[in-house]
CSV table of C-alpha atoms and ligand atoms in Angstrom, one decimal:
chain,number,residue,atom,x,y,z
A,18,MET,CA,41.4,43.2,40.3
A,19,VAL,CA,42.0,42.3,36.6
A,20,ASP,CA,44.9,42.9,34.2
A,21,LEU,CA,43.2,43.3,30.8
A,22,LYS,CA,46.2,45.1,29.3
A,23,GLY,CA,48.5,42.3,30.1
A,24,GLN,CA,46.1,39.7,28.6
A,25,TYR,CA,45.7,41.9,25.5
A,26,GLU,CA,49.5,42.1,24.9
A,27,ASN,CA,49.6,38.3,24.5
A,28,ILE,CA,46.9,38.2,21.8
A,29,LYS,CA,47.4,41.6,20.3
A,30,GLU,CA,48.2,40.5,16.8
A,31,ARG,CA,45.1,38.3,16.5
A,32,VAL,CA,42.8,40.8,18.1
A,33,ASP,CA,44.1,43.8,16.1
A,34,SER,CA,43.8,42.1,12.8
A,35,SER,CA,40.3,40.8,13.6
A,36,ILE,CA,39.1,44.2,14.5
A,37,MET,CA,40.7,45.8,11.5
A,38,ASN,CA,39.0,43.2,9.3
A,39,VAL,CA,35.6,44.2,10.6
A,40,ILE,CA,36.4,47.9,10.0
A,41,GLU,CA,37.6,47.2,6.5
A,42,THR,CA,34.6,45.1,5.5
A,43,THR,CA,32.2,47.6,7.4
A,44,ALA,CA,30.0,44.6,8.5
A,45,PHE,CA,29.5,46.3,11.9
A,46,ILE,CA,26.1,44.8,12.7
A,47,ASN,CA,25.3,41.1,12.2
A,48,GLY,CA,28.4,40.6,10.2
A,49,PRO,CA,30.1,37.2,9.6
A,50,GLU,CA,32.1,37.5,12.8
A,51,VAL,CA,28.9,37.3,14.8
A,52,HIS,CA,27.7,34.2,13.1
A,53,GLU,CA,31.1,32.5,13.3
A,54,PHE,CA,31.4,33.3,17.0
A,55,GLN,CA,27.9,32.0,17.6
A,56,LYS,CA,28.8,28.7,16.0
A,57,GLU,CA,32.1,28.4,17.7
A,58,LEU,CA,30.5,29.0,21.1
A,59,GLU,CA,27.7,26.5,20.4
A,60,ASP,CA,30.5,23.9,19.7
A,61,TYR,CA,32.5,24.8,22.8
A,62,LEU,CA,29.5,24.7,25.1
A,63,GLY,CA,27.8,21.7,23.6
A,64,VAL,CA,24.6,23.6,23.2
A,65,LYS,CA,22.4,23.7,20.2
A,66,HIS,CA,21.7,27.4,20.0
A,67,VAL,CA,23.6,30.5,21.0
A,68,ILE,CA,21.8,33.8,20.5
A,69,PRO,CA,24.2,36.8,20.9
A,70,SER,CA,22.9,39.9,22.7
A,71,ALA,CA,24.1,43.3,23.7
A,72,ASN,CA,25.0,42.4,27.3
A,73,GLY,CA,24.4,39.9,30.0
A,74,THR,CA,21.5,41.7,31.6
A,75,ASP,CA,19.6,41.9,28.3
A,76,ALA,CA,20.4,38.2,27.8
A,77,LEU,CA,18.6,37.3,31.0
A,78,GLN,CA,15.7,39.6,30.3
A,79,ILE,CA,15.3,38.2,26.8
A,80,ALA,CA,15.5,34.6,28.1
A,81,MET,CA,12.5,35.4,30.4
A,82,MET,CA,10.6,37.1,27.6
A,83,GLY,CA,11.2,34.1,25.4
A,84,LEU,CA,9.7,31.7,28.0
A,85,GLY,CA,6.5,33.8,27.9
A,86,LEU,CA,6.6,34.6,31.6
A,87,LYS,CA,3.7,36.9,32.6
A,88,PRO,CA,3.3,39.7,35.1
A,89,GLY,CA,2.7,38.2,38.5
A,90,ASP,CA,4.6,35.0,37.8
A,91,GLU,CA,7.0,34.3,40.6
A,92,VAL,CA,10.6,33.7,39.8
A,93,ILE,CA,12.9,32.4,42.5
A,94,THR,CA,16.5,33.5,42.7
A,95,ALA,CA,19.4,34.0,45.1
A,96,ASP,CA,19.6,36.9,47.6
A,97,PHE,CA,23.4,36.9,47.2
A,98,THR,CA,24.2,37.8,43.6
A,99,PHE,CA,24.7,40.8,41.3
A,100,ALA,CA,21.5,43.0,41.1
A,101,ALA,CA,21.1,42.4,37.4
A,102,THR,CA,19.6,39.0,38.1
A,103,VAL,CA,16.7,40.4,40.2
A,104,GLU,CA,16.5,43.6,38.2
A,105,VAL,CA,15.2,42.0,35.0
A,106,ILE,CA,12.7,39.9,36.9
A,107,ALA,CA,11.2,43.1,38.4
A,108,LEU,CA,11.5,45.0,35.1
A,109,LEU,CA,9.3,42.5,33.4
A,110,GLN,CA,6.8,42.9,36.3
A,111,LEU,CA,7.3,39.3,37.3
A,112,THR,CA,7.5,38.8,41.1
A,113,PRO,CA,11.1,38.2,42.4
A,114,VAL,CA,11.3,35.7,45.2
A,115,LEU,CA,14.7,36.0,46.8
A,116,VAL,CA,16.0,33.0,48.8
A,117,ASP,CA,19.1,32.4,50.9
A,118,VAL,CA,22.3,30.7,49.8
A,119,ASP,CA,24.5,27.9,50.9
A,120,PRO,CA,27.3,29.1,53.2
A,121,VAL,CA,29.9,26.7,51.7
A,122,THR,CA,29.3,27.2,47.9
A,123,PHE,CA,27.6,30.7,48.1
A,124,ASN,CA,25.1,29.3,45.6
A,125,ILE,CA,21.3,29.2,45.9
A,126,ASP,CA,20.1,26.9,48.7
A,127,VAL,CA,18.0,24.1,47.3
A,128,GLU,CA,16.0,23.7,50.6
A,129,ALA,CA,15.2,27.4,50.5
A,130,ILE,CA,14.0,27.0,46.9
A,131,LYS,CA,11.6,24.2,47.9
A,132,LYS,CA,10.2,26.3,50.7
A,133,ALA,CA,9.6,29.3,48.4
A,134,ILE,CA,7.5,27.4,45.8
A,135,THR,CA,3.9,28.5,45.5
A,136,PRO,CA,1.2,27.9,42.8
A,137,LYS,CA,2.4,31.1,41.1
A,138,THR,CA,6.1,30.0,40.8
A,139,LYS,CA,7.1,29.7,37.2
A,140,ALA,CA,10.9,29.7,37.1
A,141,ILE,CA,14.1,29.3,39.1
A,142,VAL,CA,17.2,31.4,38.3
A,143,PRO,CA,20.3,29.7,39.7
A,144,VAL,CA,23.5,31.9,39.4
A,145,HIS,CA,26.8,30.1,39.1
A,146,LEU,CA,28.3,32.5,41.6
A,147,PHE,CA,32.0,33.4,41.4
A,148,GLY,CA,32.4,30.7,38.8
A,149,LEU,CA,31.2,27.6,40.8
A,150,ALA,CA,28.2,25.7,39.4
A,151,ALA,CA,25.1,25.7,41.5
A,152,ASN,CA,23.6,22.3,42.5
A,153,MET,CA,22.0,21.7,39.1
A,154,ASP,CA,21.0,18.0,39.8
A,155,GLU,CA,18.7,19.1,42.6
A,156,ILE,CA,17.5,22.3,40.9
A,157,MET,CA,16.5,20.4,37.8
A,158,ALA,CA,14.7,17.7,39.9
A,159,ILE,CA,12.7,20.4,41.8
A,160,ALA,CA,11.9,22.1,38.5
A,161,GLU,CA,10.7,18.9,36.9
A,162,GLU,CA,8.5,18.0,39.9
A,163,HIS,CA,6.8,21.5,40.0
A,164,ASN,CA,6.9,22.1,36.2
A,165,LEU,CA,9.1,25.1,36.4
A,166,TYR,CA,11.6,26.6,34.0
A,167,VAL,CA,15.3,26.8,35.0
A,168,ILE,CA,17.2,29.9,33.7
A,169,GLU,CA,20.9,29.7,34.4
A,170,ASP,CA,22.6,33.0,35.0
A,171,ASN,CA,26.0,31.9,33.7
A,172,ALA,CA,27.6,35.4,33.6
A,173,GLN,CA,30.3,34.3,36.1
A,174,GLY,CA,30.6,30.6,35.2
A,175,ILE,CA,31.5,30.4,31.5
A,176,GLY,CA,33.7,27.4,30.8
A,177,ALA,CA,32.9,25.6,34.1
A,178,ASP,CA,31.9,22.0,34.1
A,179,TYR,CA,29.1,20.6,36.1
A,180,ILE,CA,29.4,16.9,37.0
A,181,SER,CA,26.1,15.2,37.8
A,182,LYS,CA,25.6,12.5,40.4
A,183,ASP,CA,25.5,10.0,37.6
A,184,GLY,CA,29.0,11.1,36.4
A,185,SER,CA,27.9,12.9,33.2
A,186,LYS,CA,29.6,16.2,32.5
A,187,LYS,CA,28.1,19.3,31.0
A,188,LYS,CA,29.1,22.9,30.7
A,189,THR,CA,27.3,25.3,32.9
A,190,GLY,CA,24.7,27.1,30.8
A,191,ALA,CA,23.9,23.9,28.9
A,192,ILE,CA,21.8,22.3,31.6
A,193,GLY,CA,18.7,24.4,32.3
A,194,HIS,CA,16.0,25.3,29.8
A,195,VAL,CA,17.8,28.4,28.9
A,196,ALA,CA,20.9,30.3,30.1
A,197,SER,CA,22.4,33.7,29.8
A,198,THR,CA,26.0,34.9,30.0
A,199,SER,CA,27.9,38.2,29.9
A,200,PHE,CA,31.0,39.2,28.0
A,201,PHE,CA,31.6,42.3,30.1
A,202,PRO,CA,35.4,42.9,29.9
A,203,SER,CA,36.2,41.5,33.4
A,204,LYS,CA,34.2,38.3,33.0
A,205,ASN,CA,36.1,35.1,32.3
A,206,LEU,CA,35.4,35.5,28.5
A,207,GLY,CA,35.3,39.3,28.2
A,208,CYS,CA,35.1,41.4,25.1
A,209,TYR,CA,36.2,45.1,24.8
A,210,GLY,CA,32.9,46.7,25.5
A,211,ASP,CA,29.5,45.2,26.3
A,212,GLY,CA,28.3,41.8,25.1
A,213,GLY,CA,26.2,38.8,26.1
A,214,ALA,CA,24.5,35.7,24.9
A,215,ILE,CA,21.6,33.4,25.5
A,216,PHE,CA,21.9,29.6,25.2
A,217,THR,CA,19.3,26.9,24.7
A,218,ASN,CA,18.8,23.4,23.3
A,219,ASP,CA,15.2,24.1,22.5
A,220,ASP,CA,14.6,24.8,18.8
A,221,ASP,CA,11.3,26.6,19.2
A,222,LEU,CA,12.6,28.8,22.1
A,223,ALA,CA,15.7,29.6,20.0
A,224,HIS,CA,13.5,30.8,17.1
A,225,SER,CA,11.5,32.9,19.5
A,226,LEU,CA,14.6,34.4,21.1
A,227,ARG,CA,16.1,35.3,17.7
A,228,GLY,CA,13.1,37.4,16.9
A,229,ILE,CA,12.9,39.1,20.4
A,230,VAL,CA,16.5,40.3,20.2
A,231,ASN,CA,15.7,42.0,16.9
A,232,HIS,CA,12.5,44.1,17.5
A,233,GLY,CA,10.2,41.0,17.5
A,234,MET,CA,10.9,40.5,13.8
A,235,TYR,CA,10.8,37.1,12.2
A,236,GLU,CA,10.3,38.5,8.8
A,237,ARG,CA,11.7,41.9,7.8
A,238,TYR,CA,9.3,44.7,9.0
A,239,HIS,CA,6.8,42.1,10.4
A,240,HIS,CA,6.7,42.6,14.1
A,241,ASP,CA,5.0,39.5,15.6
A,242,VAL,CA,5.9,40.1,19.3
A,243,VAL,CA,7.2,43.0,21.3
A,244,GLY,CA,10.9,42.7,21.2
A,245,VAL,CA,14.0,44.7,22.0
A,246,ASN,CA,17.1,45.8,20.2
A,247,SER,CA,19.9,43.8,21.7
A,248,ARG,CA,22.8,42.8,19.4
A,249,LEU,CA,26.4,41.8,19.9
A,250,ASP,CA,28.3,44.0,17.5
A,251,SER,CA,30.8,42.5,15.0
A,252,ILE,CA,33.9,44.2,16.6
A,253,GLN,CA,33.0,42.6,19.9
A,254,ALA,CA,32.4,39.2,18.2
A,255,ALA,CA,35.8,39.5,16.5
A,256,VAL,CA,37.5,40.0,19.9
A,257,LEU,CA,35.6,37.1,21.4
A,258,ARG,CA,36.6,34.9,18.5
A,259,ALA,CA,40.2,35.7,19.2
A,260,LYS,CA,39.8,34.9,22.9
A,261,LEU,CA,37.5,31.8,22.9
A,262,PRO,CA,40.3,29.4,21.9
A,263,ASN,CA,42.1,30.6,25.0
A,264,LEU,CA,39.2,30.3,27.4
A,265,ASP,CA,40.2,26.9,28.8
A,266,THR,CA,43.7,28.0,29.3
A,267,TYR,CA,42.5,31.2,30.9
A,268,ASN,CA,40.3,29.3,33.3
A,269,ALA,CA,43.1,26.8,34.1
A,270,THR,CA,45.4,29.7,34.9
A,271,ARG,CA,42.8,31.1,37.3
A,272,GLN,CA,42.5,27.7,39.0
A,273,LYS,CA,46.2,27.5,39.5
A,274,SER,CA,46.3,31.0,41.1
A,275,ALA,CA,43.4,30.0,43.3
A,276,GLN,CA,45.2,26.9,44.4
A,277,LYS,CA,48.3,29.0,45.3
A,278,TYR,CA,46.1,31.4,47.3
A,279,THR,CA,44.4,28.6,49.2
A,280,GLU,CA,47.7,26.8,50.0
A,281,ALA,CA,49.1,30.1,51.4
A,282,PHE,CA,46.0,30.5,53.6
A,283,LYS,CA,46.1,26.9,55.0
A,284,GLY,CA,46.0,26.8,58.8
A,285,ILE,CA,44.9,30.4,59.2
A,286,ASP,CA,41.8,30.2,61.4
A,287,GLN,CA,40.3,33.5,60.5
A,288,ILE,CA,40.2,32.7,56.8
A,289,ILE,CA,37.8,30.3,55.0
A,290,THR,CA,39.0,29.6,51.5
A,291,PRO,CA,36.6,28.9,48.6
A,292,SER,CA,35.1,25.4,48.4
A,293,LEU,CA,35.3,23.0,45.5
A,294,CYS,CA,32.3,21.5,43.8
A,295,GLU,CA,30.2,19.0,45.8
A,296,THR,CA,30.4,16.3,43.2
A,297,CYS,CA,34.1,16.2,42.2
A,298,ALA,CA,36.3,14.0,44.3
A,299,SER,CA,39.2,16.3,43.6
A,300,GLU,CA,41.0,18.1,46.4
A,301,ARG,CA,42.7,20.6,44.2
A,302,TYR,CA,41.2,23.5,42.2
A,303,ASP,CA,43.5,22.8,39.3
A,304,ASP,CA,42.3,19.1,39.0
A,305,CYS,CA,38.7,20.0,38.9
A,306,ASN,CA,37.1,22.3,36.3
A,307,CYS,CA,33.9,22.9,38.3
A,308,HIS,CA,35.1,26.2,39.6
A,309,VAL,CA,36.4,28.7,37.1
A,310,PHE,CA,37.1,31.4,39.7
A,311,HIS,CA,35.5,34.5,38.2
A,312,GLN,CA,36.2,35.7,41.8
A,313,TYR,CA,38.5,34.2,44.4
A,314,THR,CA,36.4,35.0,47.5
A,315,LEU,CA,37.4,34.4,51.2
A,316,ARG,CA,35.2,34.6,54.3
A,317,ILE,CA,37.0,36.5,57.0
A,318,ILE,CA,35.9,35.3,60.5
A,319,GLY,CA,36.9,36.8,63.8
A,320,ALA,CA,38.7,39.7,62.1
A,321,ASP,CA,37.4,43.0,60.8
A,322,ARG,CA,36.7,42.5,57.0
A,323,ASP,CA,36.3,46.2,56.4
A,324,ALA,CA,39.6,47.0,58.1
A,325,LEU,CA,41.2,44.4,55.9
A,326,VAL,CA,39.9,46.0,52.8
A,327,LYS,CA,41.4,49.3,54.0
A,328,HIS,CA,44.7,47.6,54.9
A,329,LEU,CA,45.0,46.0,51.4
A,330,ASN,CA,44.1,49.3,49.7
A,331,GLU,CA,46.8,51.1,51.7
A,332,ASN,CA,49.2,48.5,50.4
A,333,ASP,CA,48.1,49.0,46.8
A,334,ILE,CA,46.3,45.7,46.6
A,335,PRO,CA,42.9,46.0,44.9
A,336,CYS,CA,40.1,43.9,46.4
A,337,GLY,CA,36.4,43.8,46.2
A,338,VAL,CA,33.4,43.1,48.4
A,339,TYR,CA,30.9,41.1,46.3
A,340,TYR,CA,28.3,41.8,47.5
A,341,PRO,CA,28.0,44.2,50.5
A,342,ILE,CA,24.2,44.4,50.8
A,343,PRO,CA,21.7,41.5,50.4
A,344,LEU,CA,19.3,42.1,47.6
A,345,HIS,CA,16.3,41.7,49.8
A,346,LEU,CA,17.5,44.7,51.8
A,347,GLN,CA,18.1,46.9,48.7
A,348,LYS,CA,15.6,49.8,48.4
A,349,ALA,CA,14.4,48.6,45.0
A,350,TYR,CA,13.8,45.0,46.0
A,351,LYS,CA,12.5,45.3,49.6
A,352,ASP,CA,9.3,43.4,50.1
A,353,GLU,CA,7.1,42.9,53.2
A,354,ARG,CA,6.9,39.2,52.6
A,355,TYR,CA,10.5,38.7,53.5
A,356,ASN,CA,11.6,37.6,57.0
A,357,GLU,CA,15.1,38.3,58.2
A,358,GLU,CA,15.4,34.8,59.7
A,359,ASP,CA,15.1,33.4,56.1
A,360,PHE,CA,18.3,35.1,55.1
A,361,THR,CA,20.8,34.3,57.9
A,362,VAL,CA,23.5,33.1,55.5
A,363,THR,CA,23.4,36.0,53.1
A,364,ASN,CA,23.2,38.5,56.0
A,365,GLN,CA,26.3,36.9,57.4
A,366,LEU,CA,28.2,36.6,54.2
A,367,VAL,CA,27.9,40.3,53.3
A,368,LYS,CA,29.9,41.1,56.4
A,369,GLU,CA,32.6,38.4,55.8
A,370,VAL,CA,33.4,38.1,52.1
A,371,ILE,CA,36.3,39.7,50.4
A,372,SER,CA,37.5,38.9,46.8
A,373,LEU,CA,41.2,39.1,46.0
A,374,PRO,CA,42.7,40.0,42.6
A,375,MET,CA,42.0,37.2,40.2
A,376,HIS,CA,42.9,37.2,36.5
A,377,THR,CA,45.0,35.5,33.9
A,378,GLU,CA,48.2,37.5,34.4
A,379,LEU,CA,48.7,37.0,38.2
A,380,ASP,CA,52.2,35.9,39.0
A,381,ASP,CA,53.7,34.1,42.0
A,382,GLU,CA,55.4,37.3,43.3
A,383,GLN,CA,52.0,39.1,43.3
A,384,ILE,CA,50.3,36.2,45.0
A,385,ALA,CA,53.0,36.0,47.7
A,386,TYR,CA,52.7,39.7,48.4
A,387,ILE,CA,48.9,39.7,48.5
A,388,THR,CA,48.7,36.6,50.8
A,389,LYS,CA,51.4,37.9,53.1
A,390,LYS,CA,49.5,41.2,53.6
A,391,VAL,CA,46.3,39.4,54.3
A,392,ILE,CA,47.9,37.0,56.8
A,393,ASP,CA,49.8,39.8,58.5
A,394,PHE,CA,46.6,41.6,59.0
A,395,VAL,CA,44.4,38.8,60.3
A,396,ASN,CA,47.2,37.6,62.7
A,397,LYS,CA,47.7,41.1,64.0
B,19,PLP,C1,27.9,40.6,35.1
B,19,PLP,C2,26.7,39.9,35.6
B,19,PLP,C3,25.4,40.1,34.9
B,19,PLP,C4,25.2,41.2,33.9
B,19,PLP,O1,26.0,41.2,32.8
B,19,PLP,P1,26.2,42.6,32.0
B,19,PLP,O2,26.9,42.1,30.7
B,19,PLP,O3,27.1,43.5,32.8
B,19,PLP,O4,24.9,43.2,31.7
B,19,PLP,C5,24.4,39.4,35.3
B,19,PLP,N1,24.4,38.5,36.3
B,19,PLP,C6,25.6,38.2,37.0
B,19,PLP,C7,25.6,37.2,38.0
B,19,PLP,C8,26.7,39.0,36.6
B,19,PLP,O5,27.9,38.7,37.3
């Protein structure tokens, strides 16, 4: 699904010397590489504060801790996402409220959010799923009306633009009250282990978060709040510093590959290709930076998705089903309050979606081979 080795070969010198530098200076934790990376990412995103953390799941949890959410507070998020999003809500004894998604963008359905709001609702967690920004104009408007926090789960969307109705442009993760991201190796900006970060423009929240990631300490050995130990280590920061200057090129390369896939699938009735953003007038993925294609995900209709997975695997083509089970049906997150008729889209998508290989080293020959095998199968 990804070619991390191929990508490494192209930046080997820079990465190797950065890693060696950390080892030689032995500044393994909170070294200068971490601080430099933090500043460089703040500049790139146009956000006032980046707080690095150990991984993207922690980042989301710490964001919620920093907002002071309390047990019993309701947090609305999408039924169709990676489990980490709902896991941290439950772990903090907040009440997850899962809602359906939009069938075109795969992102949280704004009408479903409106329906789910109660007096106990405190926050909304939109996920920029597969690299396409959620409908942030609407989500921010709902949040303002009901006095809710918006926590962007930007693990899959780093580098994507969001263009508001008024034409203004921001990076995903720089729009809500706070955001989290992941530097898991296969993410669009991946390190060589675990890593994550929290972003915010709020000075007071940033201060609070910096203490929470470090055992609740604002002054050495003074523990003012219950915190966690969640740090990005210096070696990972060094890798990320070597890769950040390439992020826009990496995302553009993904968009070009996505465009090629979609052109190859034109006119095939059994395949629905990924949609572009709702606000951009562009017709081409490579003209619009609103989808950074963490995943290139098709809907297969009128053909057997699971048999297609098997067919591709038999032809040595990796593929993935993200995600095969709606979160509201997972054992850990089942709840009597949920009604199946409120999840018609997610219940359908889990049967239809398939993600094809997507990374920075895909070449035309590979895309031609993959698309041919997919089309041969659905036309069979
Ligand atoms: C990857 C991911 C996470 C978790 O990130 P980790 O660094 O693996 O903890 C959270 N949310 C979404 C949507 C993700 O894709």
